[in-house]
Short mmCIF file of C-alpha atoms in Angstrom, two decimals:
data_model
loop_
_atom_site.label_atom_id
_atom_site.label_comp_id
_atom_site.label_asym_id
_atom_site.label_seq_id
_atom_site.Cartn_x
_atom_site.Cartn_y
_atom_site.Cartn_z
CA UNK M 1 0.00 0.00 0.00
CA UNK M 2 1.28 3.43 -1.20
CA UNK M 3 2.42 5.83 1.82
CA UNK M 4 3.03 9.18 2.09
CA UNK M 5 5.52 11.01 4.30
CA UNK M 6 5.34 14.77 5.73
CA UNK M 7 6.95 16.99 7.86
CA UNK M 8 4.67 19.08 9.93
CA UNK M 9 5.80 22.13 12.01
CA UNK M 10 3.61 23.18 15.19
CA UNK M 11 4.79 25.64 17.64
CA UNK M 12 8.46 25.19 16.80
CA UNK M 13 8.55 21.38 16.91
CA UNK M 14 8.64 19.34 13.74
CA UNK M 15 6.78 16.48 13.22
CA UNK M 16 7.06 13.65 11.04
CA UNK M 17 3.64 11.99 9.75
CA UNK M 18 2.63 9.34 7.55
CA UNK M 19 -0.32 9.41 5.61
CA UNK M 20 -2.19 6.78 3.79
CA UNK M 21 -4.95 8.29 1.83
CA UNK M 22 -4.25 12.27 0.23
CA UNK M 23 -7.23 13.64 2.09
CA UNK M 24 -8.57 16.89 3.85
CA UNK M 25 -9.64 14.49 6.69
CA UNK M 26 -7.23 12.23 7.16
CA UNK M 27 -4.26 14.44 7.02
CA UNK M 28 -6.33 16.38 9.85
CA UNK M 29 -6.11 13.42 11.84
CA UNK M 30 -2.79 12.56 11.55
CA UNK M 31 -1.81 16.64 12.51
CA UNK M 32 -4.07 16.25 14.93
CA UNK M 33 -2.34 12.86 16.77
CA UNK M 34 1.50 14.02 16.26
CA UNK M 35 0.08 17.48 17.96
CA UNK M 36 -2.06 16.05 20.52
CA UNK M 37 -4.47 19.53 21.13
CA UNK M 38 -5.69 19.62 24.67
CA UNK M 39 -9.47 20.20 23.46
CA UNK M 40 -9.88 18.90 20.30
CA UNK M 41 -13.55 19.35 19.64
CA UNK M 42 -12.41 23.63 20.20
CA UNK M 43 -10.11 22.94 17.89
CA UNK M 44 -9.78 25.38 15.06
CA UNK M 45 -6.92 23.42 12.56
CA UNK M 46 -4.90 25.97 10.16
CA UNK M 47 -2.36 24.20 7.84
CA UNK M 48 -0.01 25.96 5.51
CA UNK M 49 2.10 23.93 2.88
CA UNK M 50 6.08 24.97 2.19
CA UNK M 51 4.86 27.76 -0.02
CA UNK M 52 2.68 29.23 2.06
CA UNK M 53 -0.72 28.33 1.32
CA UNK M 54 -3.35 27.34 2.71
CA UNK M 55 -4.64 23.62 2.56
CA UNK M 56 -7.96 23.40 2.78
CA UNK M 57 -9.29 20.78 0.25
CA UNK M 58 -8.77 17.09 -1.03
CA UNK M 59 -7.20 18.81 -4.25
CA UNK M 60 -5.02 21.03 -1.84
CA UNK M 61 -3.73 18.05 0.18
CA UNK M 62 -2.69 16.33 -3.56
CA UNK M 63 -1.25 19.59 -4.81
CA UNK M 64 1.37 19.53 -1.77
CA UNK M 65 2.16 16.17 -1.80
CA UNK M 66 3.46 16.88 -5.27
CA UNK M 67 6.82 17.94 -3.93
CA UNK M 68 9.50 16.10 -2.31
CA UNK M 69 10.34 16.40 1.07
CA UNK M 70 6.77 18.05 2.02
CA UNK M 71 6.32 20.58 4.94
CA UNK M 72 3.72 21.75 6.88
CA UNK M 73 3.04 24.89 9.16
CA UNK M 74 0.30 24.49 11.63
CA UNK M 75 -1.86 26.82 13.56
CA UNK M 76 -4.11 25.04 16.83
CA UNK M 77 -6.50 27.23 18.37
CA UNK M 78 -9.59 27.20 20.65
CA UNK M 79 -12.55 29.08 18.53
CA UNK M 80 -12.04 32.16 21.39
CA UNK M 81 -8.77 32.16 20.56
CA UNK M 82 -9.26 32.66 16.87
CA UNK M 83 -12.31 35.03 17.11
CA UNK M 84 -9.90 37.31 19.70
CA UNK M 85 -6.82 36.64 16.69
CA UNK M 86 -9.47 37.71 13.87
CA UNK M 87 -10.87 40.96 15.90
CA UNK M 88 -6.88 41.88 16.36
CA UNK M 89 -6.11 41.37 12.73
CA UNK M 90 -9.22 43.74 11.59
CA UNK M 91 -7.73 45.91 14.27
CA UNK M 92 -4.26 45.90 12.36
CA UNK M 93 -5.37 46.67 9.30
CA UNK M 94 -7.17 49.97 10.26
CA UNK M 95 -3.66 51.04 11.59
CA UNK M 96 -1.05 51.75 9.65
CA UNK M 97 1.89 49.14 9.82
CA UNK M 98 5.10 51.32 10.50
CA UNK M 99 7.85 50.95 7.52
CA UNK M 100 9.84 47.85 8.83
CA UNK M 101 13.54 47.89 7.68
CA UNK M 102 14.22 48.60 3.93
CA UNK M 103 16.28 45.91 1.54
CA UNK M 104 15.87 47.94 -1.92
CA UNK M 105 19.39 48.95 -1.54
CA UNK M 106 21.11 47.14 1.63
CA UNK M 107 19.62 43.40 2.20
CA UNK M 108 22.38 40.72 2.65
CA UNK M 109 22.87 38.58 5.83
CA UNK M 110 25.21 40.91 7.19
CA UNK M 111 22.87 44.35 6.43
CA UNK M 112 20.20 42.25 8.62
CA UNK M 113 22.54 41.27 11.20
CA UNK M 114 23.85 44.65 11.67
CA UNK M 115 20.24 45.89 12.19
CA UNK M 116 19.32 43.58 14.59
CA UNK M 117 22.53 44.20 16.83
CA UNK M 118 21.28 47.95 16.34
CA UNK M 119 18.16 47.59 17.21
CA UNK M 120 18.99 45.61 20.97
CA UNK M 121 20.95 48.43 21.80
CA UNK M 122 17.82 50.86 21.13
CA UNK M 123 16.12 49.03 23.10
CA UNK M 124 18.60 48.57 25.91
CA UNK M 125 19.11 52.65 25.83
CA UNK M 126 15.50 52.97 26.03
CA UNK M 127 15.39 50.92 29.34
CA UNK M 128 18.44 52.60 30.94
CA UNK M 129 16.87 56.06 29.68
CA UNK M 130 20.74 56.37 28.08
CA UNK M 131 20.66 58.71 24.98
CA UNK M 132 22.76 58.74 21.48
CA UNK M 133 22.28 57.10 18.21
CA UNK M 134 23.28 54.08 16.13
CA UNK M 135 24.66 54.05 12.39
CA UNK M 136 24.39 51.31 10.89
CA UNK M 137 26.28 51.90 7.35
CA UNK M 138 28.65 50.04 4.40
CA UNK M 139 32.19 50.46 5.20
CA UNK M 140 34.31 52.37 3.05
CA UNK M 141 37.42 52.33 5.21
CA UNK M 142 39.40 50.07 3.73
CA UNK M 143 38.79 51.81 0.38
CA UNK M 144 41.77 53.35 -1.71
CA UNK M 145 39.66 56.42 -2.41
CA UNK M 146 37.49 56.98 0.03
CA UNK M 147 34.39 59.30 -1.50
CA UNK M 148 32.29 59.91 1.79
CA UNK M 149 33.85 61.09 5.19
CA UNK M 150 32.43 58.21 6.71
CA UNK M 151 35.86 57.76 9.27
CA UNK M 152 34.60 60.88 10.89
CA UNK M 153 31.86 59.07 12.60
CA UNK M 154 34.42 56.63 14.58
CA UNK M 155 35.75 59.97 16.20
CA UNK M 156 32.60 60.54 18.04
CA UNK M 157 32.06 57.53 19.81
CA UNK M 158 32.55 57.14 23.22
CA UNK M 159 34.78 53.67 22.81
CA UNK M 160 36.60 52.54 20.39
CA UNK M 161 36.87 48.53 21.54
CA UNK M 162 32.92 47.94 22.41
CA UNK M 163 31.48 51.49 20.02
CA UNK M 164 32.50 49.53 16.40
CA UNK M 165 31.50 46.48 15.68
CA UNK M 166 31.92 44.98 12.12
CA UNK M 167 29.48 42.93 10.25
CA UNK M 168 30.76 41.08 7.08
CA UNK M 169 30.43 44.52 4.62
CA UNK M 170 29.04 46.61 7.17
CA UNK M 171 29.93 48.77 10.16
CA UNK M 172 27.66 49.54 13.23
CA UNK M 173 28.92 52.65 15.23
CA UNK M 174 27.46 53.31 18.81
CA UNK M 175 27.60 56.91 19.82
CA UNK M 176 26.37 57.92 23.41
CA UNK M 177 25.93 61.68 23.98
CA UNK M 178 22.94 63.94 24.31
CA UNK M 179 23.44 65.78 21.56
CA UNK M 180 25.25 64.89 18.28
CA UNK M 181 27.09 66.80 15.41
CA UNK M 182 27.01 65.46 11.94
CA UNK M 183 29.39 67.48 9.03
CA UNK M 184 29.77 67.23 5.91
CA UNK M 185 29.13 63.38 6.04
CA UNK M 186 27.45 60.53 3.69
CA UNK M 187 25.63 57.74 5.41
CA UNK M 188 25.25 54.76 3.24
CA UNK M 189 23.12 53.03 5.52
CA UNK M 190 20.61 53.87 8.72
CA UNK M 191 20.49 55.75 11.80
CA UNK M 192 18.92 55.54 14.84
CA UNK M 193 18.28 58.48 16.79
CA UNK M 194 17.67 57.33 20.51
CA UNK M 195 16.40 60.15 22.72
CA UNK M 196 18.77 63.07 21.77
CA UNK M 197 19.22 65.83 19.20
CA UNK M 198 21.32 65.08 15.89
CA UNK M 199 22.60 68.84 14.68
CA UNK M 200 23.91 68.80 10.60
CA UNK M 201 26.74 71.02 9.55
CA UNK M 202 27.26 71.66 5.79
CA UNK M 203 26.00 68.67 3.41
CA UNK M 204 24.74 64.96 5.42
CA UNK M 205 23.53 62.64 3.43
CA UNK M 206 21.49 59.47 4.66
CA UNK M 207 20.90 56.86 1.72
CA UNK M 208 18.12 54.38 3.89
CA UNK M 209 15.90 54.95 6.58
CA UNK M 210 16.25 57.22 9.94
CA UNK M 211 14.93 55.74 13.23
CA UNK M 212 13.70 58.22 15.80
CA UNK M 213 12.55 57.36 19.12
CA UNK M 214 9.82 59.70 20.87
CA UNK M 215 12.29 62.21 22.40
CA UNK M 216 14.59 62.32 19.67
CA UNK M 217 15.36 66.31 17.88
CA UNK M 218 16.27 66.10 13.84
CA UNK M 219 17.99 68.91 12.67
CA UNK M 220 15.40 70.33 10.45
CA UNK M 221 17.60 70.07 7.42
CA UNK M 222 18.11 66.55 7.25
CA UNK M 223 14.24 66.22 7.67
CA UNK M 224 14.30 67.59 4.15
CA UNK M 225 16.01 64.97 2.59
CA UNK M 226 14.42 62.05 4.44
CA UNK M 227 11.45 61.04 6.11
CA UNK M 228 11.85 60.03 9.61
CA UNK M 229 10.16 56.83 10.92
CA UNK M 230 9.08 56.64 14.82
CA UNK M 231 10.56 53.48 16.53
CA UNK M 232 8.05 50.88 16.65
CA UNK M 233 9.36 47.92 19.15
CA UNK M 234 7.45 44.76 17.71
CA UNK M 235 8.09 45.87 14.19
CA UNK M 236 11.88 47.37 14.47
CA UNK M 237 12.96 44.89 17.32
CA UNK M 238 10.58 41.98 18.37
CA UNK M 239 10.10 40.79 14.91
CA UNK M 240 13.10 40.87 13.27
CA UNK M 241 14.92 39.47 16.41
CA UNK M 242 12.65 36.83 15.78
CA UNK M 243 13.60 36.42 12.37
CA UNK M 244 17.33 36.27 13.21
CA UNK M 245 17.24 33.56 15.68
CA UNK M 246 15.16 31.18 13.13
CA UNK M 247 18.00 32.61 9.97
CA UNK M 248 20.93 31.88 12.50
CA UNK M 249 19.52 28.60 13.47
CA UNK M 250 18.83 27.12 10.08
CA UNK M 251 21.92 27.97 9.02
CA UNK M 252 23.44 26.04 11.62
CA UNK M 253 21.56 22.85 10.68
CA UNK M 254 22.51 23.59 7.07
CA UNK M 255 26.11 23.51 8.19
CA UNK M 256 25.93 20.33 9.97
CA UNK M 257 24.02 19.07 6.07
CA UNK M 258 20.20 18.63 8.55
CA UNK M 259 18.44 19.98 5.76
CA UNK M 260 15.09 19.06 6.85
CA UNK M 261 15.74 21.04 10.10
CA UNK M 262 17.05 23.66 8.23
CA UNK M 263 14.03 24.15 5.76
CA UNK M 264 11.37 24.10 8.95
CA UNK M 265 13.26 26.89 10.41
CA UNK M 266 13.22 28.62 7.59
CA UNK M 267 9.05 27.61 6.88
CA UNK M 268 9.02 29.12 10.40
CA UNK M 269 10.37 32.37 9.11
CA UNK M 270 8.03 32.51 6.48
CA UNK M 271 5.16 32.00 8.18
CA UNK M 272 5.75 35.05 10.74
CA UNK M 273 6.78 37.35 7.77
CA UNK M 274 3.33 36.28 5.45
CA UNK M 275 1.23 36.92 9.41
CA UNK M 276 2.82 39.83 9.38
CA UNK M 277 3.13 41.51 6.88
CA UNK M 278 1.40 39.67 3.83
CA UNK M 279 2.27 37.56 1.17
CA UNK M 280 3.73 40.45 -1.03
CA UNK M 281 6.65 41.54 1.21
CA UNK M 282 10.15 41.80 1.33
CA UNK M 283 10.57 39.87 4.37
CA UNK M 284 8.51 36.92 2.35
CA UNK M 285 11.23 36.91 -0.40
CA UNK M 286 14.05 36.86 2.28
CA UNK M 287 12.29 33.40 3.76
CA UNK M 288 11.70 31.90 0.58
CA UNK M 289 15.46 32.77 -0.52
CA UNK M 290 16.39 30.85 2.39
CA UNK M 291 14.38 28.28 1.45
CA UNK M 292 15.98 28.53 -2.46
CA UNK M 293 19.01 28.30 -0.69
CA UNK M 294 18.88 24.68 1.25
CA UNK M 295 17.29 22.86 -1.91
CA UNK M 296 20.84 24.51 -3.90
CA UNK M 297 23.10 22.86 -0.87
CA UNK M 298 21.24 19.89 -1.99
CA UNK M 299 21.56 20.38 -5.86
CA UNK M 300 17.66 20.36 -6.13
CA UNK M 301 17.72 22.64 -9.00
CA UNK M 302 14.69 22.48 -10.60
CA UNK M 303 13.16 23.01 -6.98
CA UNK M 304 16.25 26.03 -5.87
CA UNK M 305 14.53 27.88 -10.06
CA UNK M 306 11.04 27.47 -8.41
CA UNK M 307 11.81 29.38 -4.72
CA UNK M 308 14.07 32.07 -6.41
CA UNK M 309 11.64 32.65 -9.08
CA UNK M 310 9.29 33.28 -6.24
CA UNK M 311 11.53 35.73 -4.38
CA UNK M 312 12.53 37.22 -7.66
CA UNK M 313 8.42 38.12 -8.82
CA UNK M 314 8.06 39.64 -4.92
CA UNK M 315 11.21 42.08 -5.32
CA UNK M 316 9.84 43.19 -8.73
CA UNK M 317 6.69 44.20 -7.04
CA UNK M 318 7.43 45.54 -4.26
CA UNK M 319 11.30 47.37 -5.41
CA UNK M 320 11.10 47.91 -8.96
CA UNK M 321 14.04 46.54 -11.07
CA UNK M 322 15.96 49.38 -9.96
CA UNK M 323 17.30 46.98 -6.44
CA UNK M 324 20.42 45.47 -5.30
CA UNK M 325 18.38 42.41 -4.14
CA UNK M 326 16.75 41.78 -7.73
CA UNK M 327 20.58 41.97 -8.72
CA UNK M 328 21.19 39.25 -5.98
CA UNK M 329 18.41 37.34 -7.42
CA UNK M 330 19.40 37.20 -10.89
CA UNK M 331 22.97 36.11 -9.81
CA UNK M 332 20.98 33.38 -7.58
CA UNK M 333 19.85 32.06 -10.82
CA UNK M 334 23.11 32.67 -12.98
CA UNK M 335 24.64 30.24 -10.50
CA UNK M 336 21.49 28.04 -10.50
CA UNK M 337 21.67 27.29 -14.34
CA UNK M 338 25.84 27.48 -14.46
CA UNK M 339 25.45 24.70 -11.97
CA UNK M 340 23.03 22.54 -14.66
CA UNK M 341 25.49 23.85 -17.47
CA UNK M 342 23.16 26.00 -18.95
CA UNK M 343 25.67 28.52 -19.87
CA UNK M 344 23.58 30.79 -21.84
CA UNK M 345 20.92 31.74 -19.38
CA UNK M 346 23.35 31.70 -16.27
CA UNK M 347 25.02 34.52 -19.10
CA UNK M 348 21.87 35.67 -19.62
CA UNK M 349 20.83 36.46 -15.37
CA UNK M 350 24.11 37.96 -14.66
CA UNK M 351 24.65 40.15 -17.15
CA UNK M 352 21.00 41.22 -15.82
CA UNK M 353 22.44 41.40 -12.22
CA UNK M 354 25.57 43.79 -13.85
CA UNK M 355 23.53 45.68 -15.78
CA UNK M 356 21.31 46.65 -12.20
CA UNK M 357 24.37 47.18 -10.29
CA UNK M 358 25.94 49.38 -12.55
CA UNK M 359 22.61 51.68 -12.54
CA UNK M 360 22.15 51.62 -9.29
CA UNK M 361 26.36 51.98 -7.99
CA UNK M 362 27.73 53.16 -11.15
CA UNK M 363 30.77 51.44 -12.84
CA UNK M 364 33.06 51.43 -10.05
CA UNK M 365 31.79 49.26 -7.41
CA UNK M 366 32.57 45.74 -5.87
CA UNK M 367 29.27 44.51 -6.72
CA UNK M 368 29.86 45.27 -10.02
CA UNK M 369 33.56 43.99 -10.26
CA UNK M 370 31.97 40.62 -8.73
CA UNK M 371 29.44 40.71 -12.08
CA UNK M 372 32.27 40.99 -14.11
CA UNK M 373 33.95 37.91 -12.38
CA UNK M 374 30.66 35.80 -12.88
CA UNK M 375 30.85 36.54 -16.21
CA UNK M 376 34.19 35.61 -16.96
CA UNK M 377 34.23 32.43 -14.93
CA UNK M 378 31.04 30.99 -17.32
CA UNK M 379 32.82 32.18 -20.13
CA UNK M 380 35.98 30.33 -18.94
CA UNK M 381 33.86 26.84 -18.71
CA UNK M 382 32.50 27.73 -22.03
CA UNK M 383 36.18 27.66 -23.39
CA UNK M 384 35.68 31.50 -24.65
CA UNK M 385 39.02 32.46 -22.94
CA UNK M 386 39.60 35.88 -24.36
CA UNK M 387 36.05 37.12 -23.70
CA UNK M 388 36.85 35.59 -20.02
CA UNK M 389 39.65 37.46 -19.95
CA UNK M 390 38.11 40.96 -20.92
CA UNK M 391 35.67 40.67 -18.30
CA UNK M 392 38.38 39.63 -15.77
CA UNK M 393 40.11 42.81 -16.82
CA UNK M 394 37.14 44.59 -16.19
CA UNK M 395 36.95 43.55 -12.83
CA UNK M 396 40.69 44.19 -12.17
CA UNK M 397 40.28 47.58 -12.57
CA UNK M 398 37.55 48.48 -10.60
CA UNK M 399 39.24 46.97 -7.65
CA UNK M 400 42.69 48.88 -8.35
CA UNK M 401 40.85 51.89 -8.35
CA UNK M 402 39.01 51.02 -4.69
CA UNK M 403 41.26 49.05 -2.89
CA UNK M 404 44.57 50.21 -4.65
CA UNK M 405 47.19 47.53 -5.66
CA UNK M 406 48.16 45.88 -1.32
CA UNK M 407 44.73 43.82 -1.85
CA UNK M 408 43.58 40.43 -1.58
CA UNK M 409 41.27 40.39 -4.45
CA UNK M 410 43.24 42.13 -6.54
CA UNK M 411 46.04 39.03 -5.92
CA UNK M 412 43.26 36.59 -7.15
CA UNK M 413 42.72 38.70 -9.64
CA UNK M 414 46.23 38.61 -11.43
CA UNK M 415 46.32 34.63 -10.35
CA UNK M 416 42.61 34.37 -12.17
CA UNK M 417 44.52 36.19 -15.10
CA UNK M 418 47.78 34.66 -15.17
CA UNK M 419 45.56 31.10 -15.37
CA UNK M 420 43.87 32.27 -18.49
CA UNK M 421 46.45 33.89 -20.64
CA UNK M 422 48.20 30.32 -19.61
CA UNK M 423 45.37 28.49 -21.11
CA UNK M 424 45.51 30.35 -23.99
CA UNK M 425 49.50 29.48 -24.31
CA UNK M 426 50.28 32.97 -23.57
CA UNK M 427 52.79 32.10 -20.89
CA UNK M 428 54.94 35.40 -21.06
CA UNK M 429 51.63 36.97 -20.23
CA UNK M 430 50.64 34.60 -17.65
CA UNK M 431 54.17 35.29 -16.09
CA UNK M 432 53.67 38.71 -15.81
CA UNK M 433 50.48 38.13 -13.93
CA UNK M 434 51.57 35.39 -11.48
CA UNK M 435 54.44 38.05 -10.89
CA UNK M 436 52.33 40.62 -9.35
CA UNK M 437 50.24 38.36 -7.81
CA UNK M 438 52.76 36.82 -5.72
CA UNK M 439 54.05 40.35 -5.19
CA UNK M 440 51.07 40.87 -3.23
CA UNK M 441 50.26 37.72 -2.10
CA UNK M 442 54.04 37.86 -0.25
CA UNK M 443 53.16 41.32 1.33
CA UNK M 444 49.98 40.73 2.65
CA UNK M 445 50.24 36.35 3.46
CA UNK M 446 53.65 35.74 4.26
CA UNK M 447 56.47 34.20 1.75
CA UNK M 448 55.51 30.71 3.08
CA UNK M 449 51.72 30.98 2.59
CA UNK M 450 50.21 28.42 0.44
CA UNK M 451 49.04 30.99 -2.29
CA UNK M 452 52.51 32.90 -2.28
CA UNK M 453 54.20 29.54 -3.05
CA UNK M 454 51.96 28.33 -5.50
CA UNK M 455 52.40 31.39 -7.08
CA UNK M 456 56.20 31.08 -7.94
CA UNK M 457 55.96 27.76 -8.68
CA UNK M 458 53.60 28.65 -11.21
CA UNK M 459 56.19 31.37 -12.38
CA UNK M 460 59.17 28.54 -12.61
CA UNK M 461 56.97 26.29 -14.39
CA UNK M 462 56.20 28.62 -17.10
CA UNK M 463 59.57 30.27 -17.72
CA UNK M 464 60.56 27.01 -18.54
CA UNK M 465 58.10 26.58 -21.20
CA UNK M 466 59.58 30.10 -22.74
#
């Protein structure tokens, strides 16, 4: 006799169930007997499939089971319960949701991370009535030439060991002071403004969102230039803490290859953003990315297509094509079809993903050199080694115009180089290359790192061959 096996989540325990019939009723009974509900007859039984709909009929129950593994998200309630939960939802809808934090421009792991850690520390200087502000902004400082006078910030806060904190791309400053003094200063990133007065000299600039608590004073002439949004606690710090604890957990079980474990987690995270804040969200298309993510780890491609897809069709709505997370998305499914060898369209989504960084950045950015390097590493499995090499080239010269020539990626740049021009039998060329790369390499690893070494020997081997 066929069988059919599920995962079901309830209350942050998963569930495995086995079903024998694909029916409304009986897959209510088997929920029902993993989740053993105190009352069942005031039971009201909500379950969600991986995608986040509901299931409701016979054809619903056969629609789900058309994936592989399957996942539910269930809801138990007593009828009060859900009468009180309908009452508060009509509630929440007559008030206006406060704007939660923004991923049109900023969205990666570490921009979310970074605004989490920010937001505990409004909330701890709101309990210890403490007053400053946070920044929360992409770091610059390691940059050749530095555009923004973003370095000025570290000289206001009060210590330098626990006031900086660095997350992946990202810097979070902590400044505590009653008043603060911003000139002539460009914030790519957020602020929040907890209980004092921020005073602008001369031109500041904040790209994303500004945070005010209730006794916070903006300088008038930075409320030109951007709309302040009142601290809201569930939606700026209960949620998204919530949201960071389920991300940081299933990536943990994604580490340790539990990818069931990892995908309820994330189902988890979807749930509370589609509750929340609809189906059509940003926070939606970070769960399901998640989601896009583990089925990739587990080279379910056709299934890792389906998820971005959906994350890809929420961004459009919601951002526009003008986004650095639509960018993301494309390269999410450049990598997606490279990894099927279906060179053309993994050409085809990240030359879309370089074509919406450089409108959004401009042509000297790392997110665009990292386009460029996409580019040239499909071309390179393709065998088109000179058109690899001209977008390599590309990408070499963005970063020795940021970061200058001392750089890491700049080194695996001239060894990415040097590898092609020896492919092509250009070994003179390829010499040149593995030259400068060990140059830096040496500098910034040591003579007896690995990459230094392999380096020269790569040198020696060629010169040879002259």
């Amino acid at each position: 006799m066929t069988s059919f096996k599920a995962y079901v989540n309830a209350e942050g325990k998963a569930h495995m169930i086995i079903l024998q019939e694909l029916t409304m009723k009986h897959l209510k009974q088997q929920v029902i007997q993993v989740t053993r509900p105190k009352k069942i007859d005031e039971v009201l039984l909500t379950i969600v499939d991986g995608d986040g709909w509901q299931i409701e009929t016979d054809e619903s129950v056969i629609h789900a089971f058309k994936k592989d593994p399957v996942y539910f998200t269930i809801q138990v309630q007593s009828e009060d319960i859900s009468k009180m939960k309908e009452n508060e939802q009509l509630t929440r809808e007559k008030e206006e949701i406060p704007e939660p934090l923004d991923f049109k421009k900023h969205w990666n792991k570490f921009w979310r991370k970074c605004n989490v850690e920010a937001s505990k520390i409004v909330e701890q200087m709101i309990h210890s009535n403490e007053q400053g502000l946070i920044v929360v902004a992409y770091n610059t400082l390691k940059w050749k030439n530095r555009k923004y006078n973003i370095s000025s910030i570290s000289n206001l806060v009060n210590s330098k060991e626990n006031g900086i904190k660095e997350f992946g791309v990202y810097c979070m400053y902590v400044i505590k002071r009653k008043v603060v003094v911003f000139e002539d200063i460009h914030i790519d990133g957020n602020i929040y403004v907890v209980d004092c007065e921020l005073q602008c000299k001369g031109s500041v600039n904040i790209t994303t969102q500004l945070f005010v608590t209730k006794n916070a004073t903006i300088d008038t002439t930075l409320k030109q230039s951007i709309s302040a949004i009142q601290w809201n606690t569930k939606i700026h710090h209960d949620i998204p803490v919530q949201f960071q604890n389920l991300d940081d957990k299933g990536r943990e079980y994604l580490e340790l290859k539990l990818f069931d474990e990892s995908i309820v987690c994330f189902q988890q995270y979807l749930q509370i953003a589609i509750e929340h804040f609809g189906s059509n969200h940003h926070y939606v298309a970070i769960a399901y990315n998640l989601i896009g993510n583990v089925y990739c780890y587990q080279r379910q491609y056709n299934k890792t297509i389906e998820f971005y897809e959906k994350v890809l069709q929420i961004l459009l709505n919601v951002f526009g094509t003008h986004c650095n997370f639509v960018a993301h998305l494309y390269e999410n499914l450049g990598y997606t079809y490279d990894a099927i060898t279906q060179y053309e369209k993994a050409i085809e989504y990240h030359t879309k993903a370089l074509e919406t960084r450089v409108a959004i950045f401009g042509a000297n950015h790392t997110d665009v050199a990292f386009s460029y390097d996409k580019l040239g590493e499909i071309y390179q499995l393709k065998g088109e080694h000179n058109k690899a090499i001209g977008y390599y080239e590309k990408s070499l010269q963005i970063k020795l115009e940021i970061f200058g020539f001392n750089y890491k990626d700049v080194a695996d740049s001239f060894w990415t180089l040097g590898l092609e021009f020896e492919r092509l039998g250009n070994y003179k060329t390829a010499c040149e290359y593995f030259e400068r790369a060990w140059k830096v390499y040496n500098t910034l690893l040591g003579e007896w790192s690995f990459r230094t070494l392999q380096t020269k020997w790569k040198q020696k081997i060629l010169i040879n061959e002259l």
